[in-house]
Amino acid sequence: MLEIKNLNVEIQGNKILKGINLNMKAGEIHAIMGPNGSGKSTLAKTVAGHPDYIVTGGEIFLHSKDNTRSDLLALEPDQRAREGIFLGFQYPVEIPGVTNLSFLWEAATDVALYQKRKPKNKKDFIEYAKEKLHFLDMDENFLNRPVNVGFSGGEKKKNEILQMALLEPRVAFLDETDSGLDIDALKIVANGVNHLKNSNNTIVLITHYQRLLDYIRPDFIHVLYNGKIIRTGGHELALELEKRGYDWIVNENKQ
Amino acid sequence: MENRQNEYKYGFESKLESEDFPIGINEKIITLLSHKKNEPSWVLDFRLRAFAHWKTLKHPNWAKLKIPPITFDKICYYNTPKKTIFPGMNNGLIDQELLATFEKLGIPIEEQKRLSSVAVDAVFDSVSVATTHQKDLAEHGIIFCSISEAIQKYPDLVKKYMGKVVPYSDNFYAALNSAIFSDGSFVYIPPNTHCPIDLSSYFRINAKGSGQFERTLIIAEAGSFVNYLEGCTAPARDENQLHAAIVELIALDNAEIKYSTVQNWYAGDSEGRGGIYNFVTKRGNCLGINSKISWTQVEAGSAITWKYPSCNLIGDNSQGAFYSVAITNNHMQADTGTKMVHIGKNTKSTIISKGISAEESSNAYRGLVKIMPSAHNARNYSQCDSMLVGNKSSAHTYPYLDIKNKSATVEHEATTSKISEDQLFYLKSRGISTEKAISLIVNGFCKEVFKELPLEFSIEAVKLIEMKLENSVG
């Protein structure tokens, strides 16, 4: 599904990612872990196309079932989203005066049109959105509130999952979606992600706590450190990281 | 960049036969105009007094505007098409080009299109060339005609109110307009009459080298209501042209006037060449108790805008409102705002101003809230928000308060923000295109004002703003 080859990224002249290689298949959940500053968010934002992150080398391809692939680095962020890339923001942005509903509807319509699906009319969309809201234990008046304005931390994160549910991406990066959530909110968010997972999409969790992985079980765990992936393993790696921290892998890697 | 000039789709020029006065302004020209219009002597007298006063005035320079010197002697003050639109008006000849012009502008003025729910007074250069729906409105006792016609047919009404809300001595451009005004719209809503359709004026400047000096007078008798809309456009030229108008509104007991403007004069090109200088004095008197006047404006055009639609809240419990979106791009300059003068008891005013400046433009809000000693329990709420697009534009806010009665409640809020890369990226990362993202952000910003506009106007306003910002971000 998503193929990242030797990706090198800078921000304001600082090298952040130094040769990332990742191959993620449909139906898989990947977790990217690592200490603060290791480049996890940079990886997610680069895949989504944030203009501040300059790709100095490497390639990112999004593969389709029909064996075609799109070169993501050649696309604008909105085009990438329409191709099926989703980024759940660590810090969702406030848009005053724009209701969540009009925002979500515009987005879902643009994505559907691009993917040659028939967009839902507004009435059907509202019904559809309400289903998702109930599922995420969110109040219906969410739709009428301005995007992220005055939302609590937990509400903002739930709003990200709601967007993911409505846009049905092929590859979703969830950047620290667990941070700032109490245990109940965490369960709801995790439940949502598990529900959205299917054999046609790939979910990438970015986190530095093992806690989220108690509720969402990834197929692969990658440890990112200093701009490189220094270890890939299964769920047992998360448990080991929880017990021993990152230092031992870092040290092993140095030898 | 290359298609930017084409973005202004009203920039065409109509070729038609016209009659114009010699350039310049003096007593002779004014007298000529007054005679041509067959005006009663009190109108000529009013004009000459205004002119005498104007000659004593200096060009105002207090606004946050760089106004190049204007040579008033080089302007043609009267330019009118030889033929008109309706048989029966002027000499009765129909000018197809004139008809086609309004067709192209999307303004329905032909009789057969009268089903349209908006009545129009169309002003072309110096004269009103057509006023629609007059008969239907007359059935309700409503008078809707050009001010020239009103001076002939309803001199008492005009004499009673013209120049009473905006005296010619008010300011430099009010004096100039009062001396040389060539036409404009007149509305009279009789007592207890709810005007059944929206009324509107459409101003078109066409002739090269001429200025437009029209004045509008709207009188809403006790218990009446009218929704008034105003639009304007001009050809795209490298020379600047002057538009100096006066609008006077009078609301008597329990009457309400809603006045909405989408100002889309040619704004000049991306280098700052050309565009209209829009120097306008608009004011309403809430004369009666419980009367209401609201000004809603979307200022999207003109090289320079100098405009402060205001309310004198004279009647007890009267209410004034000013809702404004001013958007500037390229080298445009706007200094706009309002004056709310509280005179009666329990008077209330609301000011919501949204300024958006892009590229190298400059956008200022200037507003005065004045509470007179007689205005017990007056209330004002002002909110002035500015949004900057890019790094070269500027926004300024000049709120003035003058409070002479301690019982007043005055609130003022102001913010300045930027369309941030983060907001844009967030929306784009959901599949929304840059253009749509900008329009969502800007419409969100302007929401409180747009909801005051009639539906067609708000759609037009949204489109206008999208067009202005198309090349400004990203």
XYZ file of C-alpha atoms in Angstrom:
729
model
C 0.000 0.000 0.000
C 2.458 2.643 1.154
C 6.069 2.381 0.150
C 8.642 4.753 1.583
C 12.111 4.506 0.065
C 15.223 6.090 1.516
C 13.330 9.186 2.644
C 15.427 12.165 3.701
C 13.747 15.251 5.092
C 14.912 18.622 6.368
C 13.184 21.422 8.130
C 14.813 24.843 8.073
C 18.093 23.234 7.113
C 18.058 20.634 9.906
C 18.156 17.039 8.771
C 15.335 15.239 10.524
C 14.789 12.036 8.586
C 17.876 10.255 7.324
C 16.907 7.428 5.045
C 13.584 5.936 6.069
C 12.471 2.718 4.394
C 9.032 1.352 5.148
C 6.646 -0.937 3.376
C 3.108 -1.106 4.654
C 0.458 -3.386 3.252
C -3.300 -3.158 3.185
C -4.951 -4.583 6.272
C -1.953 -3.853 8.494
C -1.574 -1.670 11.530
C 1.867 -0.220 12.083
C 3.094 1.643 15.125
C 5.966 4.074 14.973
C 7.507 4.665 18.342
C 10.523 6.503 19.578
C 11.626 9.218 21.955
C 10.691 12.883 21.479
C 12.510 14.520 18.607
C 13.255 11.303 16.791
C 11.300 12.398 13.706
C 7.950 10.601 14.122
C 5.752 13.625 13.461
C 8.023 14.721 10.643
C 7.441 11.409 8.924
C 3.663 11.766 9.211
C 3.613 15.390 8.043
C 5.946 14.633 5.146
C 3.681 11.875 3.903
C 0.746 14.293 4.133
C 2.732 16.995 2.319
C 3.270 19.777 4.862
C 5.094 22.563 2.977
C 7.600 23.224 5.788
C 9.165 19.795 5.419
C 11.615 19.635 2.548
C 12.275 16.250 1.015
C 15.928 16.125 0.021
C 15.919 12.518 -1.117
C 13.849 9.389 -1.456
C 10.411 8.439 -2.714
C 6.934 7.738 -1.392
C 4.489 5.663 -3.400
C 0.888 4.850 -2.752
C 0.033 1.560 -4.425
C -3.407 0.642 -5.646
C -4.994 -2.762 -6.028
C -4.796 -2.523 -9.792
C -1.002 -2.352 -9.534
C -0.824 1.328 -10.334
C 1.010 3.601 -7.972
C 1.000 7.319 -7.359
C 4.117 9.288 -6.604
C 3.007 11.194 -3.521
C 5.907 13.612 -3.509
C 4.685 14.996 -6.822
C 1.277 15.811 -5.339
C -0.093 18.690 -3.304
C -1.468 17.880 0.161
C -5.082 18.098 -1.050
C -4.330 15.732 -3.937
C -2.681 13.285 -1.557
C -5.737 13.377 0.666
C -7.964 12.642 -2.316
C -5.687 9.729 -3.205
C -6.428 8.389 0.249
C -3.791 9.713 2.651
C -5.039 10.916 6.018
C -3.180 12.605 8.825
C -4.720 12.692 12.274
C -3.120 15.839 13.700
C -1.304 15.937 16.986
C -2.505 19.516 17.369
C -5.715 19.947 15.358
C -6.092 23.484 13.985
C -8.932 25.874 14.825
C -10.934 27.433 11.978
C -13.188 30.148 13.460
C -16.580 30.710 11.848
C -16.532 27.484 9.818
C -18.825 24.800 11.147
C -17.566 21.287 11.498
C -20.401 20.185 9.245
C -19.585 22.466 6.319
C -15.902 21.618 6.667
C -16.519 17.869 6.748
C -19.054 17.998 3.961
C -16.768 20.029 1.669
C -13.928 17.633 2.359
C -15.971 14.464 1.894
C -17.497 15.849 -1.308
C -14.129 16.776 -2.813
C -12.656 13.399 -1.933
C -15.659 11.459 -3.270
C -15.685 13.385 -6.552
C -11.995 12.768 -7.059
C -12.410 9.074 -6.348
C -15.298 8.980 -8.821
C -17.772 8.096 -6.112
C -21.103 9.851 -5.908
C -20.905 12.423 -3.102
C -23.679 12.333 -0.548
C -26.125 15.198 -0.542
C -26.025 17.298 2.568
C -29.032 15.648 4.185
C -27.685 12.130 3.707
C -24.282 13.303 4.796
C -25.686 14.631 8.047
C -27.342 11.275 8.757
C -24.137 9.478 7.910
C -22.103 11.823 10.111
C -24.537 11.333 12.981
C -24.039 7.566 12.856
C -20.311 8.077 13.172
C -20.810 10.588 15.966
C -22.867 8.155 17.982
C -20.288 5.522 17.468
C -17.573 7.818 18.798
C -19.795 8.826 21.701
C -19.856 12.404 20.466
C -22.727 14.843 20.767
C -24.634 15.744 17.580
C -24.123 19.449 18.170
C -20.500 18.799 17.258
C -21.538 19.344 13.675
C -22.655 22.896 14.330
C -19.637 24.029 16.282
C -16.788 25.872 14.537
C -13.936 23.534 13.621
C -11.945 22.748 16.781
C -12.745 26.156 18.322
C -13.187 25.773 22.063
C -12.864 21.985 21.834
C -11.232 20.189 24.740
C -8.120 18.157 23.995
C -10.162 14.975 23.953
C -12.828 16.486 21.697
C -10.195 17.587 19.207
C -8.758 14.080 18.996
C -12.185 12.535 18.631
C -12.864 15.045 15.873
C -9.808 13.742 14.038
C -11.133 10.186 14.237
C -14.534 11.412 13.087
C -12.892 12.951 10.015
C -11.074 9.730 9.354
C -14.328 7.810 9.620
C -16.022 10.114 7.127
C -13.185 10.322 4.609
C -12.399 6.588 4.596
C -8.702 6.947 3.791
C -6.502 4.161 2.449
C -3.570 5.110 4.662
C -4.146 6.929 7.940
C -1.317 8.325 10.037
C -2.516 9.080 13.549
C -0.004 11.418 15.128
C -0.050 11.106 18.932
C -3.782 10.641 18.849
C -3.521 9.135 22.337
C -1.802 12.092 23.963
C -3.912 14.155 26.303
C -6.725 11.607 26.477
C -8.129 10.220 29.683
C -8.664 6.505 29.806
C -12.312 6.632 28.716
C -11.576 8.849 25.744
C -8.623 6.663 24.868
C -10.865 3.604 24.803
C -13.393 5.343 22.578
C -10.714 6.522 20.167
C -9.063 3.086 20.108
C -12.401 1.432 19.599
C -13.037 3.797 16.695
C -9.714 3.013 15.076
C -10.259 -0.736 15.450
C -13.662 -0.370 13.913
C -12.307 1.599 10.962
C -9.565 -0.860 10.274
C -10.282 -3.195 7.388
C -8.505 -5.307 4.815
C -8.280 -2.386 2.365
C -6.587 0.198 4.521
C -3.430 0.728 6.475
C -3.269 2.469 9.818
C -0.080 3.978 11.181
C -0.048 4.908 14.855
C 2.529 7.366 16.005
C 2.970 7.270 19.732
C 5.578 7.184 22.357
C 3.497 5.409 24.906
C 2.785 1.742 24.899
C -0.578 2.542 26.527
C -2.470 2.949 23.236
C -1.171 -0.416 22.083
C -3.083 -2.096 24.922
C -6.202 -1.231 22.949
C -5.011 -1.303 19.363
C -2.818 -4.192 18.464
C -0.358 -3.321 15.705
C 1.099 -5.919 13.367
C 4.437 -4.153 13.269
C 6.271 -1.803 15.546
C 9.056 0.409 14.242
C 11.409 2.276 16.507
C 12.465 5.600 15.085
C 15.519 7.214 16.553
C 17.501 10.181 15.315
C 15.827 10.066 11.918
C 16.316 6.370 11.292
C 14.341 3.222 11.931
C 16.572 1.255 14.217
C 14.342 -1.701 15.029
C 11.214 -3.339 13.661
C 9.318 -6.016 15.516
C 5.919 -7.339 16.521
C 3.764 -6.535 19.515
C 6.280 -8.033 21.912
C 8.631 -5.157 21.057
C 6.157 -2.687 22.527
C 6.073 -4.576 25.787
C 9.825 -4.651 25.911
C 10.024 -0.913 25.220
C 7.532 -0.314 28.000
C 9.742 -2.221 30.422
C 13.175 -1.145 29.287
C 12.752 2.203 27.522
C 14.595 3.061 24.327
C 18.185 3.243 25.525
C 18.997 -0.419 25.101
C 18.026 -0.399 21.412
C 19.889 2.820 20.878
C 22.973 1.303 22.530
C 22.651 -1.948 20.631
C 22.423 0.034 17.474
C 25.589 1.953 18.206
C 27.629 -1.240 18.561
C -0.573 36.473 -12.621
C -1.273 36.990 -16.322
C -5.007 36.628 -16.073
C -5.362 38.907 -13.125
C -6.634 41.849 -15.149
C -9.309 39.588 -16.549
C -10.596 38.723 -13.117
C -12.605 41.911 -13.140
C -15.294 40.836 -15.528
C -17.086 44.184 -15.510
C -14.101 46.081 -16.908
C -15.541 46.507 -20.403
C -16.455 49.815 -21.987
C -19.711 50.466 -23.858
C -19.552 52.505 -27.048
C -22.512 54.787 -27.309
C -23.378 58.297 -28.266
C -23.160 60.626 -25.353
C -23.540 64.232 -24.540
C -21.056 65.776 -22.192
C -20.381 69.065 -20.535
C -17.108 70.924 -20.928
C -14.615 69.707 -18.346
C -14.143 71.478 -15.071
C -16.420 72.914 -12.390
C -17.525 76.514 -11.864
C -20.723 78.503 -11.345
C -21.416 78.457 -15.078
C -21.237 74.686 -15.325
C -23.420 74.295 -12.252
C -25.981 76.724 -13.604
C -25.916 74.951 -16.959
C -26.587 71.636 -15.241
C -29.416 73.053 -13.160
C -31.042 74.642 -16.200
C -30.632 71.497 -18.244
C -32.506 69.667 -15.532
C -35.089 72.402 -15.352
C -34.614 72.627 -11.609
C -36.489 75.036 -9.359
C -34.403 77.944 -8.170
C -33.993 76.597 -4.636
C -32.014 73.652 -6.009
C -29.687 75.892 -7.994
C -29.344 78.071 -4.924
C -28.442 74.990 -2.845
C -25.864 73.975 -5.436
C -24.245 77.399 -5.597
C -24.045 77.724 -1.831
C -22.437 74.295 -1.677
C -19.966 75.267 -4.382
C -19.040 78.500 -2.650
C -18.399 76.525 0.513
C -16.424 73.824 -1.312
C -14.025 76.433 -2.671
C -13.078 77.336 0.905
C -12.217 73.741 1.806
C -8.974 71.836 1.637
C -8.814 68.232 0.529
C -9.116 66.022 3.619
C -5.887 64.291 4.571
C -6.662 62.726 7.929
C -7.381 59.229 6.607
C -4.826 56.438 6.420
C -4.676 56.921 2.656
C -2.142 58.147 0.159
C -4.312 60.128 -2.225
C -2.531 61.496 -5.280
C -3.507 65.111 -6.067
C -6.839 65.252 -7.880
C -7.238 67.929 -10.529
C -10.875 68.862 -10.169
C -10.660 71.138 -13.211
C -9.842 68.172 -15.441
C -12.945 66.157 -14.658
C -16.052 66.034 -16.793
C -18.953 66.428 -14.352
C -21.819 65.587 -16.651
C -21.915 62.860 -19.248
C -25.131 61.301 -20.407
C -26.140 58.825 -23.119
C -28.024 60.574 -25.935
C -30.585 57.835 -26.110
C -32.100 56.071 -23.187
C -33.700 52.738 -22.423
C -37.411 53.348 -22.118
C -39.585 55.139 -24.599
C -41.034 58.007 -22.677
C -37.847 58.821 -20.853
C -35.844 61.751 -22.146
C -36.154 61.796 -25.903
C -37.741 58.371 -26.168
C -35.051 56.696 -28.250
C -33.921 53.297 -27.155
C -30.212 52.675 -27.067
C -29.589 48.985 -27.689
C -26.013 49.291 -26.507
C -27.223 50.625 -23.192
C -29.663 47.756 -22.871
C -26.907 45.312 -23.763
C -24.624 46.862 -21.172
C -27.008 46.199 -18.323
C -27.766 42.766 -19.718
C -24.053 42.014 -19.602
C -23.825 43.347 -16.050
C -26.636 41.015 -15.022
C -28.967 43.837 -14.036
C -32.567 43.179 -15.094
C -33.973 46.505 -16.275
C -36.134 45.598 -19.234
C -39.853 45.838 -18.690
C -40.443 42.245 -19.742
C -38.090 41.086 -17.015
C -40.110 42.775 -14.359
C -40.995 39.527 -12.722
C -37.642 39.783 -11.046
C -38.193 40.463 -7.386
C -35.888 43.435 -7.201
C -36.723 46.877 -8.537
C -33.769 48.718 -10.048
C -32.854 52.324 -10.598
C -30.003 52.156 -13.097
C -27.603 55.079 -13.111
C -25.293 55.270 -16.120
C -22.563 57.902 -15.881
C -24.396 61.067 -14.880
C -28.026 60.043 -15.200
C -30.613 57.528 -14.158
C -31.471 55.670 -17.363
C -34.185 53.352 -16.111
C -36.271 52.685 -13.032
C -38.229 49.459 -12.974
C -41.397 48.347 -11.152
C -42.549 51.944 -10.701
C -46.198 51.216 -11.413
C -46.410 48.191 -9.136
C -44.795 50.125 -6.348
C -47.069 53.115 -6.916
C -50.020 50.879 -6.107
C -48.625 50.699 -2.591
C -48.019 54.433 -2.572
C -44.294 53.844 -2.848
C -42.303 56.325 -4.891
C -39.216 54.949 -6.576
C -37.613 57.189 -9.166
C -34.538 59.196 -9.999
C -33.803 62.140 -7.770
C -34.123 64.433 -10.802
C -37.662 63.212 -11.327
C -38.380 63.579 -7.611
C -37.225 67.200 -7.683
C -39.781 67.828 -10.442
C -42.648 65.781 -9.086
C -42.217 65.775 -5.324
C -40.331 68.998 -4.583
C -41.778 69.332 -1.089
C -40.475 65.963 0.017
C -37.064 66.576 -1.485
C -36.842 70.064 -0.065
C -37.817 68.827 3.380
C -35.082 66.205 3.593
C -32.326 66.699 1.021
C -29.165 67.995 2.616
C -30.663 67.662 6.081
C -28.903 64.415 6.979
C -25.683 65.267 5.174
C -25.442 69.062 4.970
C -23.233 70.330 2.172
C -20.922 71.750 4.797
C -20.297 68.261 6.187
C -17.071 67.591 4.345
C -15.109 68.316 1.189
C -16.774 65.669 -0.969
C -20.241 66.302 0.424
C -19.833 69.930 -0.648
C -18.586 68.913 -4.103
C -21.440 66.476 -4.576
C -24.039 68.974 -3.384
C -22.758 71.472 -5.951
C -22.743 69.174 -8.965
C -24.842 66.060 -8.263
C -26.268 64.953 -11.562
C -28.785 62.294 -10.566
C -29.362 59.423 -8.162
C -32.234 57.493 -6.639
C -35.231 58.616 -4.632
C -37.431 56.441 -2.462
C -40.484 57.284 -0.412
C -42.232 54.604 1.614
C -45.596 55.789 2.956
C -46.678 55.195 6.554
C -47.258 51.598 7.677
C -46.083 50.179 4.362
C -43.819 47.215 4.096
C -42.136 47.582 0.719
C -43.185 44.332 -1.044
C -39.961 43.900 -3.020
C -36.358 44.893 -2.542
C -35.353 48.179 -4.129
C -31.944 48.787 -5.589
C -29.643 51.202 -7.323
C -27.011 50.128 -9.780
C -24.266 52.585 -10.602
C -22.230 52.228 -13.750
C -19.426 54.549 -14.754
C -18.667 54.226 -18.456
C -17.338 57.456 -19.965
C -13.639 58.146 -19.864
C -12.509 61.213 -17.978
C -15.788 61.746 -16.215
C -16.696 61.500 -12.562
C -19.923 60.253 -11.060
C -21.703 62.413 -8.521
C -25.046 61.012 -7.565
C -27.127 61.329 -4.471
C -29.710 59.012 -3.042
C -32.496 59.961 -0.672
C -34.638 57.376 1.090
C -37.528 58.371 3.315
C -39.259 55.700 5.391
C -42.419 57.052 6.971
C -43.724 55.877 10.354
C -44.141 52.116 10.610
C -42.667 51.378 7.186
C -39.953 49.014 6.054
C -37.618 48.858 3.063
C -34.728 46.685 2.047
C -32.390 48.584 -0.238
C -29.514 47.150 -2.253
C -26.768 48.929 -4.094
C -24.159 47.749 -6.573
C -21.636 49.390 -8.851
C -18.982 48.683 -11.484
C -16.771 50.567 -13.929
C -14.521 49.895 -16.942
C -10.900 48.923 -16.332
C -8.729 51.891 -17.294
C -5.268 53.132 -16.451
C -6.604 56.529 -15.402
C -8.252 57.037 -12.053
C -11.851 58.206 -11.956
C -13.724 59.912 -9.176
C -16.974 58.730 -7.632
C -18.258 61.063 -4.931
C -21.749 60.215 -3.776
C -24.113 61.104 -0.986
C -26.718 58.802 0.477
C -29.225 60.130 2.991
C -31.672 57.917 4.870
C -34.544 59.046 7.061
C -36.431 56.644 9.289
C -39.446 57.978 11.170
C -41.251 56.379 14.137
C -40.966 52.578 14.108
C -39.617 52.596 10.547
C -36.765 50.410 9.397
C -34.318 50.797 6.531
C -31.833 48.111 5.648
C -29.239 49.330 3.198
C -26.797 46.845 1.689
C -23.959 47.569 -0.689
C -21.666 45.400 -2.735
C -19.072 47.884 -3.909
C -17.140 46.529 -6.868
C -15.746 49.563 -8.645
C -12.703 48.837 -10.773
C -9.800 48.645 -8.329
C -6.811 49.182 -10.590
C -4.380 46.596 -11.912
C -1.764 44.590 -10.046
C 0.722 47.454 -10.432
C -1.705 49.901 -8.869
C -2.545 51.657 -12.134
C -6.050 53.006 -12.507
C -9.156 52.356 -10.442
C -11.942 54.418 -8.979
C -11.507 56.846 -6.123
C -14.600 56.164 -4.069
C -15.243 59.081 -1.702
C -18.711 58.658 -0.351
C -20.758 60.162 2.455
C -23.582 57.937 3.653
C -25.637 58.726 6.674
C -28.997 57.874 8.131
C -31.117 59.743 10.627
C -33.129 57.567 12.944
C -35.526 60.436 13.515
C -38.429 58.561 15.009
C -38.819 56.525 18.153
C -37.923 52.829 17.755
C -36.605 53.489 14.258
C -33.855 51.311 12.834
C -31.220 51.806 10.173
C -28.623 49.253 9.229
C -25.753 49.623 6.799
C -24.268 46.437 5.457
C -21.404 46.775 3.051
C -19.005 44.580 1.175
C -16.243 46.829 -0.047
C -14.328 44.860 -2.637
C -13.420 47.400 -5.300
C -12.002 50.925 -5.840
C -8.366 51.969 -5.828
C -9.161 54.134 -2.813
C -12.180 53.839 -0.552
C -13.072 56.626 1.856
C -16.444 55.857 3.284
C -18.162 55.917 6.679
C -21.853 54.996 6.564
C -23.203 56.439 9.788
C -26.278 56.806 11.940
C -27.629 59.682 13.973
C -29.747 57.985 16.605
C -32.139 60.808 17.384
C -35.390 59.081 18.283
C -35.635 57.360 21.653
C -34.995 53.605 21.473
C -33.694 53.914 17.927
C -31.068 51.476 16.663
C -28.213 51.782 14.219
C -26.020 49.037 12.822
C -22.968 48.847 10.621
C -21.833 45.518 9.218
C -18.824 45.705 6.974
C -16.433 43.507 5.089
C -13.663 45.429 3.380
C -11.240 43.472 1.279
C -8.194 44.981 -0.371
C -5.572 43.433 -2.609
C -2.836 44.593 -5.002
C -2.278 48.284 -4.189
C -5.785 49.094 -3.017
C -6.318 51.370 -0.053
C -9.397 51.462 2.120
C -10.208 53.683 5.066
C -13.737 52.832 6.049
C -15.895 52.584 9.129
C -18.802 54.359 10.707
C -20.027 57.002 13.092
C -22.747 56.178 15.565
C -24.041 59.310 17.240
C -26.364 58.575 20.140
C -28.737 61.420 20.881
C -32.020 59.822 22.012
C -32.588 57.761 25.133
C -32.029 54.000 25.122
C -30.429 54.142 21.693
C -28.415 51.173 20.609
C -25.718 50.678 18.002
C -23.843 47.670 16.699
C -20.643 47.767 14.690
C -19.157 44.632 13.136
C -16.220 45.309 10.858
C -14.083 42.732 9.083
C -11.053 43.897 7.160
C -9.077 41.576 4.924
C -5.871 42.850 3.381
C -3.796 40.971 0.856
C -0.698 41.705 -1.209
C 0.502 45.298 -0.778
C -2.822 46.798 0.141
C -3.734 48.847 3.162
C -6.997 48.502 5.033
C -8.109 50.704 7.903
C -11.177 50.691 10.103
C -12.091 54.098 11.495
C -15.095 54.431 13.721
C -16.575 56.936 16.124
C -19.055 56.155 18.853
C -20.413 59.370 20.274
C -22.800 59.423 23.217
C -24.404 62.831 23.669
C -25.472 64.096 27.127
C -29.128 63.490 26.223
C -28.559 59.797 25.373
C -29.410 58.072 28.631
C -28.767 54.345 28.725
C -27.176 54.260 25.308
C -25.467 51.045 24.314
C -22.858 50.264 21.741
C -21.125 47.079 20.813
C -18.192 47.225 18.401
C -16.159 44.393 17.019
C -13.355 45.081 14.557
C -11.404 42.165 13.194
C -8.600 42.298 10.689
C -7.133 39.488 8.689
C -3.827 39.724 6.900
C -3.034 37.595 3.895
C 0.666 37.445 3.071
C 3.366 39.616 4.617
C 3.208 42.901 2.748
C -0.295 44.074 3.534
C -1.306 46.200 6.465
C -4.343 46.577 8.713
C -5.152 49.463 11.028
C -7.920 50.096 13.520
C -8.867 53.563 14.740
C -11.773 53.390 17.168
C -12.766 56.735 18.679
C -15.020 57.068 21.693
C -16.650 60.277 22.807
C -18.910 59.647 25.765
C -20.787 62.471 27.396
C -23.313 60.489 29.389
C -22.189 58.215 32.186
C -25.092 55.801 31.843
C -23.698 54.535 28.523
C -22.503 50.967 27.991
C -19.826 50.720 25.352
C -18.001 47.560 24.424
C -15.192 47.250 21.933
C -13.400 44.146 20.747
C -10.651 43.976 18.166
C -8.508 41.184 16.756
C -5.894 40.846 14.070
C -5.109 37.464 12.598
C -3.369 35.900 9.655
C -4.502 33.115 7.420
C -1.980 30.681 8.752
C -0.142 28.013 6.816
C -1.353 25.638 9.504
C -5.011 26.360 8.783
C -4.442 25.938 5.068
C -2.522 22.718 5.511
C -5.146 21.337 7.824
C -7.931 21.893 5.312
C -5.830 20.702 2.388
C -4.871 17.550 4.232
C -8.582 16.709 4.154
C -8.731 16.931 0.371
C -9.970 20.533 0.150
C -8.287 22.588 -2.600
C -6.310 25.722 -1.744
C -8.960 28.004 -3.239
C -11.774 26.351 -1.370
C -9.710 26.316 1.821
C -9.122 30.055 1.590
C -12.734 30.710 0.878
C -13.806 28.599 3.862
C -11.423 30.449 6.163
C -12.387 33.880 4.857
C -16.089 33.145 4.844
C -15.800 31.924 8.395
C -14.104 35.203 9.243
C -16.831 37.278 7.545
C -19.779 35.170 8.629
C -21.379 37.681 10.984
C -21.534 40.249 8.190
C -22.553 37.966 5.332
C -25.559 36.731 7.260
C -26.892 40.292 7.221
C -26.886 40.380 3.413
C -29.762 39.253 1.200
C -29.041 35.789 -0.186
C -28.072 36.794 -3.753
C -25.789 39.465 -2.393
C -24.057 37.138 0.015
C -23.404 34.636 -2.771
C -21.976 37.426 -4.904
C -19.900 38.673 -1.988
C -18.425 35.240 -1.390
C -17.493 34.882 -5.068
C -15.966 38.338 -5.158
C -13.786 37.620 -2.181
C -12.690 34.263 -3.532
C -11.638 35.970 -6.745
C -9.712 38.668 -4.910
C -7.747 36.138 -2.907
C -7.165 33.565 -5.610
C -3.526 34.466 -6.149
C -2.745 35.843 -2.733
C -2.058 32.796 -0.645
C 0.255 29.853 -1.039
